[in-house]
Short mmCIF file of C-alpha atoms in Angstrom, two decimals:
data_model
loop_
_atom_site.label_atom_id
_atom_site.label_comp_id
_atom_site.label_asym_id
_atom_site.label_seq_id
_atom_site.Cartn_x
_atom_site.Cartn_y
_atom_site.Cartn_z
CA UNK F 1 78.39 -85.76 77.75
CA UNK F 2 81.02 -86.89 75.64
CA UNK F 3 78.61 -89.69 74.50
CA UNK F 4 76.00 -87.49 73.20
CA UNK F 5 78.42 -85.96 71.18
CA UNK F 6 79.02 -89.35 69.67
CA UNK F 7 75.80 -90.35 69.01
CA UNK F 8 75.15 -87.39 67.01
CA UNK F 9 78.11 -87.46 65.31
CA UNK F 10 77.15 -91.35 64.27
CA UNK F 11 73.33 -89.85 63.36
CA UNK F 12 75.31 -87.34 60.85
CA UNK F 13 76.71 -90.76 59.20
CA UNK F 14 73.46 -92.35 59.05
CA UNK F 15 71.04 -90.10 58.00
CA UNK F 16 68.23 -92.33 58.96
CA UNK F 17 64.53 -91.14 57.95
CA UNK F 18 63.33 -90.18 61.71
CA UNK F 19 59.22 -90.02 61.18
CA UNK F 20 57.81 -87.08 63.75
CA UNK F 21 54.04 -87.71 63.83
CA UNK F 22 52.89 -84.66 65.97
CA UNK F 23 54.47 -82.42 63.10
CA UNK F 24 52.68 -79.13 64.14
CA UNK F 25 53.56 -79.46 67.75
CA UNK F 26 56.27 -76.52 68.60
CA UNK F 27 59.07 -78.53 70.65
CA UNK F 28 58.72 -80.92 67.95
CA UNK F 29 59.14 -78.20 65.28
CA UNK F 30 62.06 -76.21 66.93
CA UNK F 31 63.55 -79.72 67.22
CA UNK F 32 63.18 -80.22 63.34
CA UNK F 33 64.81 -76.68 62.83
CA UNK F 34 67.78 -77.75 64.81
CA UNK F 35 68.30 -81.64 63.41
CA UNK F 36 67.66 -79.94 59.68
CA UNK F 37 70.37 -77.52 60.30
CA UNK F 38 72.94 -79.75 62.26
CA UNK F 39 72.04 -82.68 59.59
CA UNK F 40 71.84 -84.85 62.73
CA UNK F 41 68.86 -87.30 60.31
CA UNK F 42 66.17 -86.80 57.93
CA UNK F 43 62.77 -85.32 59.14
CA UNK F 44 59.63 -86.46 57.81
CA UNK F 45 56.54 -84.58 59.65
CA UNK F 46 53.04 -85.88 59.39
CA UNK F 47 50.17 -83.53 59.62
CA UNK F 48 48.36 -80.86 57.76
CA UNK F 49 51.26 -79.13 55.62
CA UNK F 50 49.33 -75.32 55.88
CA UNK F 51 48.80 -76.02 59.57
CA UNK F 52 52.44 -76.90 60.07
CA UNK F 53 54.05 -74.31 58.17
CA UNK F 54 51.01 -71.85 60.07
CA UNK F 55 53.08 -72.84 63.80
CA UNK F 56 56.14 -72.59 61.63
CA UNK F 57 56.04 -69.21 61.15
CA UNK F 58 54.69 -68.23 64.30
CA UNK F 59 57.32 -69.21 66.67
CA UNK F 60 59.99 -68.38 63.94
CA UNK F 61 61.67 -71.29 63.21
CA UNK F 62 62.90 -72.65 59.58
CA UNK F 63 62.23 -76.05 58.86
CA UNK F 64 63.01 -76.44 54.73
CA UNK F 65 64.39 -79.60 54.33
CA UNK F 66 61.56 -81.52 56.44
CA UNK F 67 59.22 -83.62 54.18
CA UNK F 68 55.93 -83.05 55.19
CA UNK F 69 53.15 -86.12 54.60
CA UNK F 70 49.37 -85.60 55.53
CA UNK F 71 48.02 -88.96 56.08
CA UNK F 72 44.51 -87.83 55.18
CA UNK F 73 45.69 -87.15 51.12
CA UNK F 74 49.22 -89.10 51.30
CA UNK F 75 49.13 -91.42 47.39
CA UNK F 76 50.08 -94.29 49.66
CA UNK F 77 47.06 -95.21 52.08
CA UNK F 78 45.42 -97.64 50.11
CA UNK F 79 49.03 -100.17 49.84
CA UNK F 80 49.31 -99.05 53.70
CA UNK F 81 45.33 -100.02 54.55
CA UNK F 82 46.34 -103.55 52.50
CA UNK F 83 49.07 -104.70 54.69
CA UNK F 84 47.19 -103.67 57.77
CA UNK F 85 44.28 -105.55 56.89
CA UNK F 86 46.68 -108.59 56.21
CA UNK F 87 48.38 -108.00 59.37
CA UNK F 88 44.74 -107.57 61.39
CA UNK F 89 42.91 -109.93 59.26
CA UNK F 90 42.10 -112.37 61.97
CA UNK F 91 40.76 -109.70 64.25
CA UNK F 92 38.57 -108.50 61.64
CA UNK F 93 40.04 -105.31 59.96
CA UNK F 94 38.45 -104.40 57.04
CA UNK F 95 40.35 -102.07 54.47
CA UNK F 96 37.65 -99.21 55.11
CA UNK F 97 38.56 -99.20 58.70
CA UNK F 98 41.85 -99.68 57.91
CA UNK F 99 41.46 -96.18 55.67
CA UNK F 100 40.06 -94.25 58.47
CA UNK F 101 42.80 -95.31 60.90
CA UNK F 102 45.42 -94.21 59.31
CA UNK F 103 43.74 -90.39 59.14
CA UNK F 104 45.84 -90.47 62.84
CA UNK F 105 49.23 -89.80 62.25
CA UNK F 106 50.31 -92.12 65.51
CA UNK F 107 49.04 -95.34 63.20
CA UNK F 108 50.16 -93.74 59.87
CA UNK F 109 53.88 -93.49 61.17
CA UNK F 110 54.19 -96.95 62.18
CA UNK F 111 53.28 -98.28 58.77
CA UNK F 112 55.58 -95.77 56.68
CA UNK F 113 58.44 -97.86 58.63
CA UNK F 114 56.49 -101.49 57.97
CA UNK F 115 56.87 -100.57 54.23
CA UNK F 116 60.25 -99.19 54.14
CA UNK F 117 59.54 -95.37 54.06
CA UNK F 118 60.92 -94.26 57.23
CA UNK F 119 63.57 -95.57 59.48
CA UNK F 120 62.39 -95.06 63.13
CA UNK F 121 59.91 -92.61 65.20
CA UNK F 122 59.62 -90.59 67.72
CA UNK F 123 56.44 -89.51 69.92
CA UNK F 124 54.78 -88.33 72.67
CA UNK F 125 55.43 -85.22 73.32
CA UNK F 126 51.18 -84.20 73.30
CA UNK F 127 50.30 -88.02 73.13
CA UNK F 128 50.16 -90.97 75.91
CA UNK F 129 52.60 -93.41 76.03
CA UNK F 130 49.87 -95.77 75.19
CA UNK F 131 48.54 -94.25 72.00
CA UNK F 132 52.11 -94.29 70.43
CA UNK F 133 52.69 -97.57 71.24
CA UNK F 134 49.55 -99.29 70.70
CA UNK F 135 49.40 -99.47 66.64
CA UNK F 136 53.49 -99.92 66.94
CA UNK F 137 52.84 -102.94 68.34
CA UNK F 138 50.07 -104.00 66.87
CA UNK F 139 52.10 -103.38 62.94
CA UNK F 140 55.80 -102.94 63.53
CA UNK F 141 55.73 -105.85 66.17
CA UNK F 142 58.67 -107.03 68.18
CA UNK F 143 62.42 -108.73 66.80
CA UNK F 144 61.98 -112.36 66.02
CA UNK F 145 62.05 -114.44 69.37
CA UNK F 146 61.00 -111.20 71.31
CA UNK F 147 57.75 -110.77 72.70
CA UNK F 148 58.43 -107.90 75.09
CA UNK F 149 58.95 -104.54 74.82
CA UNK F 150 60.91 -102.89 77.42
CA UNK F 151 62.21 -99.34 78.43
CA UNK F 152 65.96 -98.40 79.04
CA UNK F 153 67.52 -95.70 81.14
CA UNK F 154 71.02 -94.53 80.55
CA UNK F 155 72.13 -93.09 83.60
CA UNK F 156 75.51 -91.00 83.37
CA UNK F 157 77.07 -90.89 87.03
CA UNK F 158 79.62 -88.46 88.27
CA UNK F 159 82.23 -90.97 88.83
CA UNK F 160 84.10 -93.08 86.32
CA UNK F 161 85.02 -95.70 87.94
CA UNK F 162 81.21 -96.91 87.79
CA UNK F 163 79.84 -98.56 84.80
CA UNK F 164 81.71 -97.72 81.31
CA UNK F 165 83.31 -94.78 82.24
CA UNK F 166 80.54 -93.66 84.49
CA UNK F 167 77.64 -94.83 82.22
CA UNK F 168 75.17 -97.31 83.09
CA UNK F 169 72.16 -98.59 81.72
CA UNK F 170 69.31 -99.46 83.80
CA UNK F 171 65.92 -102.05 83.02
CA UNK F 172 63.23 -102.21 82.38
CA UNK F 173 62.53 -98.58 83.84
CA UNK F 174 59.16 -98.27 82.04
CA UNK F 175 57.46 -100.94 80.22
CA UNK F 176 56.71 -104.17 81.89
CA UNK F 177 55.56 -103.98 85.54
CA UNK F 178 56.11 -107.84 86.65
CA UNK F 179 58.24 -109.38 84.03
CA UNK F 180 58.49 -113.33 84.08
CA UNK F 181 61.52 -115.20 84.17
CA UNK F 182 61.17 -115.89 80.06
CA UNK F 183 60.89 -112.38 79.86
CA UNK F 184 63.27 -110.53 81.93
CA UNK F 185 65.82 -112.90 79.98
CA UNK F 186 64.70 -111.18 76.90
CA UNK F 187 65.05 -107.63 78.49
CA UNK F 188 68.60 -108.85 79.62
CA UNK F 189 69.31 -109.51 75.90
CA UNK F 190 67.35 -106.41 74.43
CA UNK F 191 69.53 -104.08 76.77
CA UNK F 192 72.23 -105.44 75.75
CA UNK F 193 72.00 -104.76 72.28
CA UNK F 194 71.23 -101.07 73.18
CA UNK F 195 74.20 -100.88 75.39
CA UNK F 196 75.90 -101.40 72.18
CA UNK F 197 73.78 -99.99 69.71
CA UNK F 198 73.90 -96.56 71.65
CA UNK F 199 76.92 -96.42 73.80
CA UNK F 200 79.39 -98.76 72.49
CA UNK F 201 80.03 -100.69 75.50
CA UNK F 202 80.81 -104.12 75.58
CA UNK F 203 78.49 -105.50 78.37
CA UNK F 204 78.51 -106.82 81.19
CA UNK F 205 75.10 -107.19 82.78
CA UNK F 206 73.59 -107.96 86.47
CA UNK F 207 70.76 -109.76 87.18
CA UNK F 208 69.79 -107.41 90.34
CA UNK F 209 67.88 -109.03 93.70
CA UNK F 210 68.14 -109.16 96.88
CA UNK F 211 70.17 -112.64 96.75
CA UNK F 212 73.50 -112.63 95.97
CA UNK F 213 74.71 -116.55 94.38
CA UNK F 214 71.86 -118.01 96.79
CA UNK F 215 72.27 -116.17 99.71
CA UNK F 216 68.62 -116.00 100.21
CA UNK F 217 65.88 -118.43 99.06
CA UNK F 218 62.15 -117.06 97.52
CA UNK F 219 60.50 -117.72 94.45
CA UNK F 220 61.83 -114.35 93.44
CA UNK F 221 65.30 -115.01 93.77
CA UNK F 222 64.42 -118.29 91.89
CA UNK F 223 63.21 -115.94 89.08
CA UNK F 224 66.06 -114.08 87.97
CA UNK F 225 68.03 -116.94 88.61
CA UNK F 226 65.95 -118.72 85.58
CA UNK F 227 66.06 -115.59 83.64
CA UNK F 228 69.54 -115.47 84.04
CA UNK F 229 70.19 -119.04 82.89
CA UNK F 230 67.36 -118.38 79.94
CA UNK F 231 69.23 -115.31 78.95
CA UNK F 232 72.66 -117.32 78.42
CA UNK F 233 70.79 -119.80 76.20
CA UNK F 234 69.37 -116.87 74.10
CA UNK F 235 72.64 -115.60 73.53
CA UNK F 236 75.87 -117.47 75.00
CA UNK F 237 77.87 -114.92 73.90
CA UNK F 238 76.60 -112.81 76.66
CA UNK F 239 78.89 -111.49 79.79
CA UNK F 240 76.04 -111.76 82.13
CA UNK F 241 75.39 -112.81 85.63
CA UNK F 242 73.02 -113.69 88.73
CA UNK F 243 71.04 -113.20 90.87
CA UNK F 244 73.64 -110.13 92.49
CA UNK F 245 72.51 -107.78 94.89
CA UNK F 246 73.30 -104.23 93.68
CA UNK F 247 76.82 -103.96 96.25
CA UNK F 248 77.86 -107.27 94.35
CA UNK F 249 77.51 -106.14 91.09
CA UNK F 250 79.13 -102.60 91.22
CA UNK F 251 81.50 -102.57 93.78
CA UNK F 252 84.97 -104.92 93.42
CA UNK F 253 85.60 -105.27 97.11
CA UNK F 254 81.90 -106.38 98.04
CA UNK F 255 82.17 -108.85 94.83
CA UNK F 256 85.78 -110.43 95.44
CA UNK F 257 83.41 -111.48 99.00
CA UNK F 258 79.81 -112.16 97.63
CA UNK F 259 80.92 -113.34 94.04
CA UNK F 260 84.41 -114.29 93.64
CA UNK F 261 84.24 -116.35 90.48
CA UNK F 262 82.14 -113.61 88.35
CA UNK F 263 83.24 -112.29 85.59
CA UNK F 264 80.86 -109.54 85.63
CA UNK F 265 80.62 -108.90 89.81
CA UNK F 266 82.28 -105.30 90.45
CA UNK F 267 82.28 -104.63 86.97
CA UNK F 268 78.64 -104.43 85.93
CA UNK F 269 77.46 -101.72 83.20
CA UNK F 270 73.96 -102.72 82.66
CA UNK F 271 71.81 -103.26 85.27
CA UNK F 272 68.74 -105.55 84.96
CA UNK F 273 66.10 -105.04 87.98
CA UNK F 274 63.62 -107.61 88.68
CA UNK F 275 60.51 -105.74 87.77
CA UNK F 276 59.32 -102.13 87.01
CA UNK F 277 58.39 -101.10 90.44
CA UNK F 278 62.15 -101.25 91.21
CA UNK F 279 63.67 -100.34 88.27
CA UNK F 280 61.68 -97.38 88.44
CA UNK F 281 62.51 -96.52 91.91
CA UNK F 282 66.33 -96.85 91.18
CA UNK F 283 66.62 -94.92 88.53
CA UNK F 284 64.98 -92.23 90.05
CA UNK F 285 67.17 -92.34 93.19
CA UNK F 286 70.27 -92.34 91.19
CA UNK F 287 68.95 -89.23 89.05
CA UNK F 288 68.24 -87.63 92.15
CA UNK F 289 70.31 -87.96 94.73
CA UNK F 290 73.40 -88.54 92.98
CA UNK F 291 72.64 -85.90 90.65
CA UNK F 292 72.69 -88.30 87.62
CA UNK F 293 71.61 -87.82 84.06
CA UNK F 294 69.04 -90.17 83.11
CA UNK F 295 68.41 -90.28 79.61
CA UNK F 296 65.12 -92.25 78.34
CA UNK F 297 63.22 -94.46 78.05
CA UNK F 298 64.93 -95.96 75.02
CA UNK F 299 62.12 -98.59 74.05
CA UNK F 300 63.75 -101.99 72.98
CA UNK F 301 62.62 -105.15 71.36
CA UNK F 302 60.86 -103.38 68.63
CA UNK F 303 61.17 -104.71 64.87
CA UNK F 304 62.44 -101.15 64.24
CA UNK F 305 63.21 -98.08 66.56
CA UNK F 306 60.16 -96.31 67.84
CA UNK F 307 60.89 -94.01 70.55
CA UNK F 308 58.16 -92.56 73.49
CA UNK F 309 58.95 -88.98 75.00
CA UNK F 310 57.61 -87.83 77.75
CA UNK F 311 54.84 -85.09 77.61
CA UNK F 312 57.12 -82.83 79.45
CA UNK F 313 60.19 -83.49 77.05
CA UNK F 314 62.42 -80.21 76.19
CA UNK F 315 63.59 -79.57 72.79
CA UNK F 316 66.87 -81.06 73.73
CA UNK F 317 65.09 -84.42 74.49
CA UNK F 318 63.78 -84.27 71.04
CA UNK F 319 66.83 -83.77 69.21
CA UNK F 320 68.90 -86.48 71.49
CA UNK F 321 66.27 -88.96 70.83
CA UNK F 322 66.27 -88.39 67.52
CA UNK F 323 70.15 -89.07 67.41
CA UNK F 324 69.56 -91.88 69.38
CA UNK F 325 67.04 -93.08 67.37
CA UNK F 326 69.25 -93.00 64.35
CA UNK F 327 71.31 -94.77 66.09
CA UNK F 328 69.51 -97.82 66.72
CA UNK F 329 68.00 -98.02 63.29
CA UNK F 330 71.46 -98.27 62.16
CA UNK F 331 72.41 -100.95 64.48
CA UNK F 332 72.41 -104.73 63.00
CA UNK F 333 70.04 -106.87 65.15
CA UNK F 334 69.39 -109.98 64.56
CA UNK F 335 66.04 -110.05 62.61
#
């Protein structure tokens, strides 16, 4: 996990302001203790300060250094109620219901980063997927000439000839369920910017169907064909390719037949499925039954870095998304 290593070490450099919103949740707080003490980023807990320091001391754990923010008393609600009302004024937000949404940490965290006070979040752990992301969208929005959000697996294999040195990364694993051809191009170019934001790979990245160069003809293959084409327009500087069947784009021998000419046949790193239902599935094959690690979902396409955990995350996850977090806030995208 020689990676992991490295993105922590980078998250030392940075010391972004990482904004925890369930900030009396234990995983979350034995997380804090350990980023504090490693100085892997800068904590900033939202909640009730007595309540948090209450779990605090109950499961032991020693989090001086975290700044702690209650959203119901914070000095900064009524600047943070204007700009939602600006952003929400044509659906009808009024600054007293702006006031009373941001008693809920999960929209509270969200504008900190609008205005500059924190760097990324990170969420999820006792909330749905949707309640995190909802007010990121609807505040932090998406990267100029984005309008997706998608989800990113890194998947580290047990063989390095796969991938960059046995690290892939796989999407979109957990966002959009039928992507269009517009917008798998703009997944192809979001992953790639996490692919270097977070590994450091230079990528190369497969358009995945069941086609390989026109091998088969259906709408679908048509699809990531487009996206493909879309996604070189976006950004020519791109090494990407398609439509490639999976054998095409990992293995040399099967590409010197299918895909001769490609510069990224055989040699794929990021993987691009043609919708959730099988990005999903492959991920979870690969984590299973070739004992992979699959770290994720890395969201991507946001304005800034807000992360989702899963409600069965370990204190580990916490502290690597953090990192990784950190990491992306620090990357230069094009805004």
């Amino acid at each position: 996990m020689k990676l992991l290593e490295r993105v922590i070490k980078n998250a030392q450099e940075y010391q972004k302001r990482i904004v925890l919103p369930e900030g009396s949740e234990p995983r979350t707080l034995r997380a804090t203790e350990i980023i504090l003490k490693e100085s892997i980023a800068r904590i900033i807990l939202l909640g009730n300060p007595g309540e948090i320091a209450k779990v605090a001391e109950e499961i032991g754990v020693n989090i001086k250094g975290a700044v702690i923010v209650d959203p119901k008393t914070d000095s900064r609600r009524s600047a943070y109620a204007d700009v939602m009302v600006e952003i929400r004024k044509s659906k009808g937000l009024t600054k007293e219901a702006a006031l009373d949404m941001l008693n809920d940490p999960l929209v509270f965290a969200p504008l900190m980063i609008k205005n500059g006070d924190a760097d990324g979040e990170i969420a999820g752990a006792v909330n749905a997927t949707g309640d995190v992301l909802r007010p990121a969208f609807q505040f932090v929005k998406t990267l100029p000439g984005v309008s997706v959000v998608s989800g990113a697996f890194l998947m580290f294999v047990n063989d390095p000839h796969f991938g960059h040195d046995g690290i892939l990364v796989f999407a979109d694993c957990a966002v959009m369920p039928d992507p269009d051809e517009r917008q798998l191009a703009e997944i192809a170019v979001t992953t790639a910017k996490t692919a270097k934001a977070i590994v450091g790979m230079e990528p190369r990245i497969a358009m995945l169907s069941f086609s390989t160069k026109g091998s088969a003809a259906h709408p679908l293959v048509d699809k990531v064909a487009n996206a493909t084409r879309i996604a070189k327009e976006m950004d020519p500087s791109l090494k990407i390719d398609g439509e490639m069947q999976l054998d095409a784009a990992l293995m040399p021998d099967v590409a010197k037949l299918k895909a001769p000419d490609s510069e990224v046949a055989g040699r794929a790193n990021v993987l691009v499925f043609p919708g959730l239902e099988a990005a999903n599935i492959g991920y979870k094959l690969v984590q299973r039954l070739a004992n992979a690690e699959a770290i994720g979902p890395v969201l991507q396409g946001m304005a800034a870095p807000i992360n989702d955990l899963s409600r069965g995350c370990s204190v580990s996850d916490i502290v690597n998304m953090v990192a990784i977090t950190s990491n992306q806030a620090a990357a230069v995208f094009e805004k």
